[in-house]
Amino acid sequence: MKNISVRILIGIIFSAIGLVSLFVAREPLTAAIWLSFGNGLILSDLRLTGKDGHGNAYVKPVPKSRMYTALFLIVLAVLLLFLQMYLDLQQG
């Protein structure tokens, strides 16, 4: 539980909201926004531990590919939010 920070908890909550909106409300665009943002937060801050040659535990650095993926998911969530706002304004 030491690995879980506030950003990871918020990401888990956002992902859970996305799943609920997909299965209960059947709104795939809203679910994609919540899931994309939540998973982006989780990927950007999850710290894994490893062991060195002497058996000591250390925190591994976050790989650049995971940071780029997290950034992409967060930007995608913002773009999808703008798309949803545009579609809502077209209906109204």
Short mmCIF file of N, CA and C in Angstrom, two decimals:
data_model
loop_
_atom_site.label_atom_id
_atom_site.label_comp_id
_atom_site.label_asym_id
_atom_site.label_seq_id
_atom_site.Cartn_x
_atom_site.Cartn_y
_atom_site.Cartn_z
N MET A 1 0.82 -1.21 0.00
CA MET A 1 0.00 0.00 0.00
C MET A 1 0.86 1.27 0.00
N LYS A 2 2.18 1.12 0.15
CA LYS A 2 3.04 2.29 0.13
C LYS A 2 3.10 2.91 -1.26
N ASN A 3 2.87 2.10 -2.30
CA ASN A 3 2.97 2.58 -3.67
C ASN A 3 1.80 3.46 -4.08
N ILE A 4 0.70 3.39 -3.37
CA ILE A 4 -0.52 4.07 -3.78
C ILE A 4 -0.51 5.51 -3.25
N SER A 5 -0.53 6.44 -4.18
CA SER A 5 -0.56 7.86 -3.83
C SER A 5 -1.96 8.40 -4.06
N VAL A 6 -2.13 9.68 -3.82
CA VAL A 6 -3.42 10.32 -4.00
C VAL A 6 -3.83 10.30 -5.47
N ARG A 7 -2.86 10.52 -6.38
CA ARG A 7 -3.18 10.51 -7.80
C ARG A 7 -3.64 9.13 -8.27
N ILE A 8 -3.06 8.08 -7.72
CA ILE A 8 -3.48 6.73 -8.09
C ILE A 8 -4.88 6.46 -7.57
N LEU A 9 -5.17 6.88 -6.34
CA LEU A 9 -6.52 6.69 -5.79
C LEU A 9 -7.56 7.46 -6.62
N ILE A 10 -7.24 8.67 -7.02
CA ILE A 10 -8.15 9.45 -7.86
C ILE A 10 -8.34 8.76 -9.21
N GLY A 11 -7.25 8.21 -9.76
CA GLY A 11 -7.34 7.48 -11.02
C GLY A 11 -8.23 6.25 -10.91
N ILE A 12 -8.13 5.53 -9.80
CA ILE A 12 -8.98 4.36 -9.59
C ILE A 12 -10.44 4.78 -9.47
N ILE A 13 -10.70 5.87 -8.78
CA ILE A 13 -12.07 6.36 -8.64
C ILE A 13 -12.63 6.78 -10.00
N PHE A 14 -11.83 7.51 -10.80
CA PHE A 14 -12.29 7.92 -12.13
C PHE A 14 -12.55 6.72 -13.02
N SER A 15 -11.70 5.71 -12.96
CA SER A 15 -11.90 4.50 -13.76
C SER A 15 -13.17 3.77 -13.32
N ALA A 16 -13.42 3.74 -12.03
CA ALA A 16 -14.65 3.10 -11.54
C ALA A 16 -15.89 3.86 -12.02
N ILE A 17 -15.83 5.17 -12.00
CA ILE A 17 -16.95 5.97 -12.51
C ILE A 17 -17.16 5.69 -13.99
N GLY A 18 -16.07 5.55 -14.75
CA GLY A 18 -16.17 5.23 -16.16
C GLY A 18 -16.83 3.89 -16.41
N LEU A 19 -16.46 2.89 -15.62
CA LEU A 19 -17.08 1.58 -15.78
C LEU A 19 -18.57 1.61 -15.43
N VAL A 20 -18.91 2.34 -14.38
CA VAL A 20 -20.32 2.44 -14.01
C VAL A 20 -21.12 3.16 -15.09
N SER A 21 -20.56 4.23 -15.65
CA SER A 21 -21.29 4.95 -16.69
C SER A 21 -21.40 4.11 -17.96
N LEU A 22 -20.47 3.19 -18.18
CA LEU A 22 -20.58 2.33 -19.36
C LEU A 22 -21.63 1.25 -19.15
N PHE A 23 -21.61 0.59 -18.01
CA PHE A 23 -22.51 -0.54 -17.80
C PHE A 23 -23.90 -0.14 -17.35
N VAL A 24 -24.03 0.90 -16.56
CA VAL A 24 -25.33 1.29 -16.03
C VAL A 24 -26.02 2.30 -16.94
N ALA A 25 -25.34 3.39 -17.25
CA ALA A 25 -25.96 4.45 -18.03
C ALA A 25 -25.84 4.21 -19.53
N ARG A 26 -24.99 3.29 -19.95
CA ARG A 26 -24.78 2.95 -21.36
C ARG A 26 -24.42 4.18 -22.19
N GLU A 27 -23.46 4.94 -21.68
CA GLU A 27 -22.95 6.12 -22.38
C GLU A 27 -21.47 5.88 -22.68
N PRO A 28 -21.14 5.38 -23.88
CA PRO A 28 -19.75 5.01 -24.16
C PRO A 28 -18.80 6.20 -24.23
N LEU A 29 -19.25 7.35 -24.71
CA LEU A 29 -18.36 8.49 -24.80
C LEU A 29 -18.00 9.02 -23.42
N THR A 30 -18.97 9.10 -22.54
CA THR A 30 -18.70 9.52 -21.17
C THR A 30 -17.78 8.53 -20.47
N ALA A 31 -18.02 7.25 -20.69
CA ALA A 31 -17.18 6.22 -20.09
C ALA A 31 -15.75 6.32 -20.61
N ALA A 32 -15.59 6.58 -21.90
CA ALA A 32 -14.25 6.71 -22.47
C ALA A 32 -13.50 7.88 -21.87
N ILE A 33 -14.19 8.97 -21.60
CA ILE A 33 -13.55 10.14 -20.98
C ILE A 33 -13.06 9.79 -19.58
N TRP A 34 -13.93 9.23 -18.77
CA TRP A 34 -13.57 8.90 -17.39
C TRP A 34 -12.46 7.85 -17.36
N LEU A 35 -12.59 6.80 -18.17
CA LEU A 35 -11.59 5.74 -18.16
C LEU A 35 -10.24 6.23 -18.68
N SER A 36 -10.26 7.03 -19.70
CA SER A 36 -9.02 7.54 -20.26
C SER A 36 -8.28 8.42 -19.25
N PHE A 37 -8.99 9.30 -18.60
CA PHE A 37 -8.36 10.17 -17.61
C PHE A 37 -7.88 9.38 -16.40
N GLY A 38 -8.71 8.46 -15.91
CA GLY A 38 -8.32 7.66 -14.75
C GLY A 38 -7.12 6.78 -15.01
N ASN A 39 -7.11 6.11 -16.16
CA ASN A 39 -5.97 5.25 -16.49
C ASN A 39 -4.71 6.07 -16.75
N GLY A 40 -4.87 7.27 -17.31
CA GLY A 40 -3.72 8.14 -17.48
C GLY A 40 -3.10 8.54 -16.16
N LEU A 41 -3.94 8.84 -15.18
CA LEU A 41 -3.43 9.18 -13.85
C LEU A 41 -2.72 8.00 -13.20
N ILE A 42 -3.30 6.82 -13.34
CA ILE A 42 -2.69 5.63 -12.75
C ILE A 42 -1.34 5.36 -13.39
N LEU A 43 -1.28 5.40 -14.72
CA LEU A 43 -0.02 5.12 -15.41
C LEU A 43 1.06 6.14 -15.09
N SER A 44 0.68 7.38 -14.90
CA SER A 44 1.69 8.42 -14.70
C SER A 44 2.33 8.37 -13.32
N ASP A 45 1.68 7.78 -12.35
CA ASP A 45 2.20 7.87 -10.99
C ASP A 45 2.49 6.52 -10.32
N LEU A 46 2.21 5.41 -10.98
CA LEU A 46 2.43 4.10 -10.36
C LEU A 46 3.93 3.82 -10.28
N ARG A 47 4.42 3.59 -9.08
CA ARG A 47 5.84 3.32 -8.83
C ARG A 47 6.00 1.85 -8.44
N LEU A 48 6.84 1.14 -9.16
CA LEU A 48 7.09 -0.26 -8.88
C LEU A 48 8.44 -0.40 -8.19
N THR A 49 8.58 -1.47 -7.40
CA THR A 49 9.83 -1.70 -6.70
C THR A 49 10.56 -2.90 -7.32
N GLY A 50 11.83 -2.92 -7.14
CA GLY A 50 12.66 -4.02 -7.61
C GLY A 50 13.75 -4.29 -6.60
N LYS A 51 14.55 -5.32 -6.86
CA LYS A 51 15.66 -5.66 -5.96
C LYS A 51 16.96 -5.56 -6.74
N ASP A 52 17.96 -4.98 -6.09
CA ASP A 52 19.27 -4.89 -6.73
C ASP A 52 20.06 -6.18 -6.48
N GLY A 53 21.31 -6.18 -6.86
CA GLY A 53 22.16 -7.36 -6.72
C GLY A 53 22.40 -7.78 -5.29
N HIS A 54 22.29 -6.85 -4.35
CA HIS A 54 22.52 -7.16 -2.93
C HIS A 54 21.23 -7.53 -2.21
N GLY A 55 20.11 -7.53 -2.90
CA GLY A 55 18.84 -7.88 -2.28
C GLY A 55 18.11 -6.71 -1.67
N ASN A 56 18.60 -5.51 -1.87
CA ASN A 56 17.95 -4.32 -1.32
C ASN A 56 16.82 -3.88 -2.26
N ALA A 57 15.72 -3.48 -1.68
CA ALA A 57 14.59 -3.01 -2.47
C ALA A 57 14.79 -1.55 -2.84
N TYR A 58 14.42 -1.20 -4.07
CA TYR A 58 14.49 0.18 -4.54
C TYR A 58 13.30 0.47 -5.44
N VAL A 59 13.00 1.73 -5.60
CA VAL A 59 11.89 2.15 -6.45
C VAL A 59 12.40 2.35 -7.86
N LYS A 60 11.80 1.63 -8.81
CA LYS A 60 12.20 1.75 -10.20
C LYS A 60 11.69 3.07 -10.77
N PRO A 61 12.45 3.69 -11.66
CA PRO A 61 11.96 4.92 -12.30
C PRO A 61 10.82 4.60 -13.27
N VAL A 62 9.97 5.59 -13.50
CA VAL A 62 8.86 5.42 -14.42
C VAL A 62 9.42 5.48 -15.84
N PRO A 63 9.18 4.45 -16.67
CA PRO A 63 9.69 4.47 -18.03
C PRO A 63 9.07 5.59 -18.86
N LYS A 64 9.84 6.11 -19.81
CA LYS A 64 9.36 7.21 -20.65
C LYS A 64 8.15 6.78 -21.48
N SER A 65 8.14 5.54 -21.94
CA SER A 65 7.02 5.08 -22.75
C SER A 65 5.72 5.10 -21.95
N ARG A 66 5.80 4.76 -20.67
CA ARG A 66 4.60 4.80 -19.83
C ARG A 66 4.15 6.23 -19.58
N MET A 67 5.10 7.14 -19.44
CA MET A 67 4.73 8.55 -19.26
C MET A 67 4.09 9.11 -20.52
N TYR A 68 4.63 8.75 -21.69
CA TYR A 68 4.04 9.21 -22.95
C TYR A 68 2.64 8.65 -23.13
N THR A 69 2.44 7.39 -22.77
CA THR A 69 1.12 6.78 -22.86
C THR A 69 0.15 7.46 -21.91
N ALA A 70 0.59 7.76 -20.69
CA ALA A 70 -0.27 8.44 -19.73
C ALA A 70 -0.63 9.84 -20.22
N LEU A 71 0.33 10.54 -20.77
CA LEU A 71 0.06 11.87 -21.31
C LEU A 71 -0.92 11.80 -22.48
N PHE A 72 -0.74 10.80 -23.34
CA PHE A 72 -1.66 10.61 -24.46
C PHE A 72 -3.08 10.35 -23.96
N LEU A 73 -3.24 9.51 -22.94
CA LEU A 73 -4.57 9.20 -22.41
C LEU A 73 -5.24 10.43 -21.80
N ILE A 74 -4.47 11.25 -21.11
CA ILE A 74 -5.04 12.46 -20.50
C ILE A 74 -5.45 13.46 -21.58
N VAL A 75 -4.60 13.62 -22.61
CA VAL A 75 -4.95 14.53 -23.71
C VAL A 75 -6.16 13.98 -24.47
N LEU A 76 -6.22 12.67 -24.65
CA LEU A 76 -7.37 12.06 -25.31
C LEU A 76 -8.66 12.31 -24.52
N ALA A 77 -8.57 12.25 -23.20
CA ALA A 77 -9.75 12.51 -22.36
C ALA A 77 -10.24 13.95 -22.56
N VAL A 78 -9.31 14.89 -22.63
CA VAL A 78 -9.69 16.29 -22.84
C VAL A 78 -10.33 16.47 -24.22
N LEU A 79 -9.74 15.85 -25.24
CA LEU A 79 -10.30 15.96 -26.59
C LEU A 79 -11.69 15.32 -26.68
N LEU A 80 -11.86 14.18 -26.03
CA LEU A 80 -13.17 13.54 -26.01
C LEU A 80 -14.19 14.37 -25.25
N LEU A 81 -13.74 15.06 -24.22
CA LEU A 81 -14.64 15.96 -23.49
C LEU A 81 -15.12 17.09 -24.38
N PHE A 82 -14.21 17.67 -25.16
CA PHE A 82 -14.61 18.71 -26.10
C PHE A 82 -15.56 18.17 -27.16
N LEU A 83 -15.32 16.94 -27.62
CA LEU A 83 -16.23 16.32 -28.58
C LEU A 83 -17.62 16.12 -27.98
N GLN A 84 -17.67 15.69 -26.75
CA GLN A 84 -18.97 15.50 -26.10
C GLN A 84 -19.68 16.84 -25.91
N MET A 85 -18.94 17.88 -25.55
CA MET A 85 -19.56 19.20 -25.41
C MET A 85 -20.11 19.67 -26.76
N TYR A 86 -19.36 19.45 -27.83
CA TYR A 86 -19.81 19.84 -29.17
C TYR A 86 -21.08 19.08 -29.56
N LEU A 87 -21.08 17.77 -29.30
CA LEU A 87 -22.26 16.97 -29.64
C LEU A 87 -23.48 17.37 -28.81
N ASP A 88 -23.27 17.71 -27.54
CA ASP A 88 -24.38 18.17 -26.70
C ASP A 88 -24.94 19.51 -27.17
N LEU A 89 -24.06 20.40 -27.63
CA LEU A 89 -24.53 21.68 -28.13
C LEU A 89 -25.26 21.53 -29.46
N GLN A 90 -24.90 20.54 -30.26
CA GLN A 90 -25.59 20.29 -31.51
C GLN A 90 -27.01 19.77 -31.27
N GLN A 91 -27.21 19.00 -30.22
CA GLN A 91 -28.53 18.46 -29.90
C GLN A 91 -29.44 19.51 -29.29
N GLY A 92 -28.86 20.45 -28.55
CA GLY A 92 -29.66 21.42 -27.83
C GLY A 92 -30.02 22.59 -28.60
#
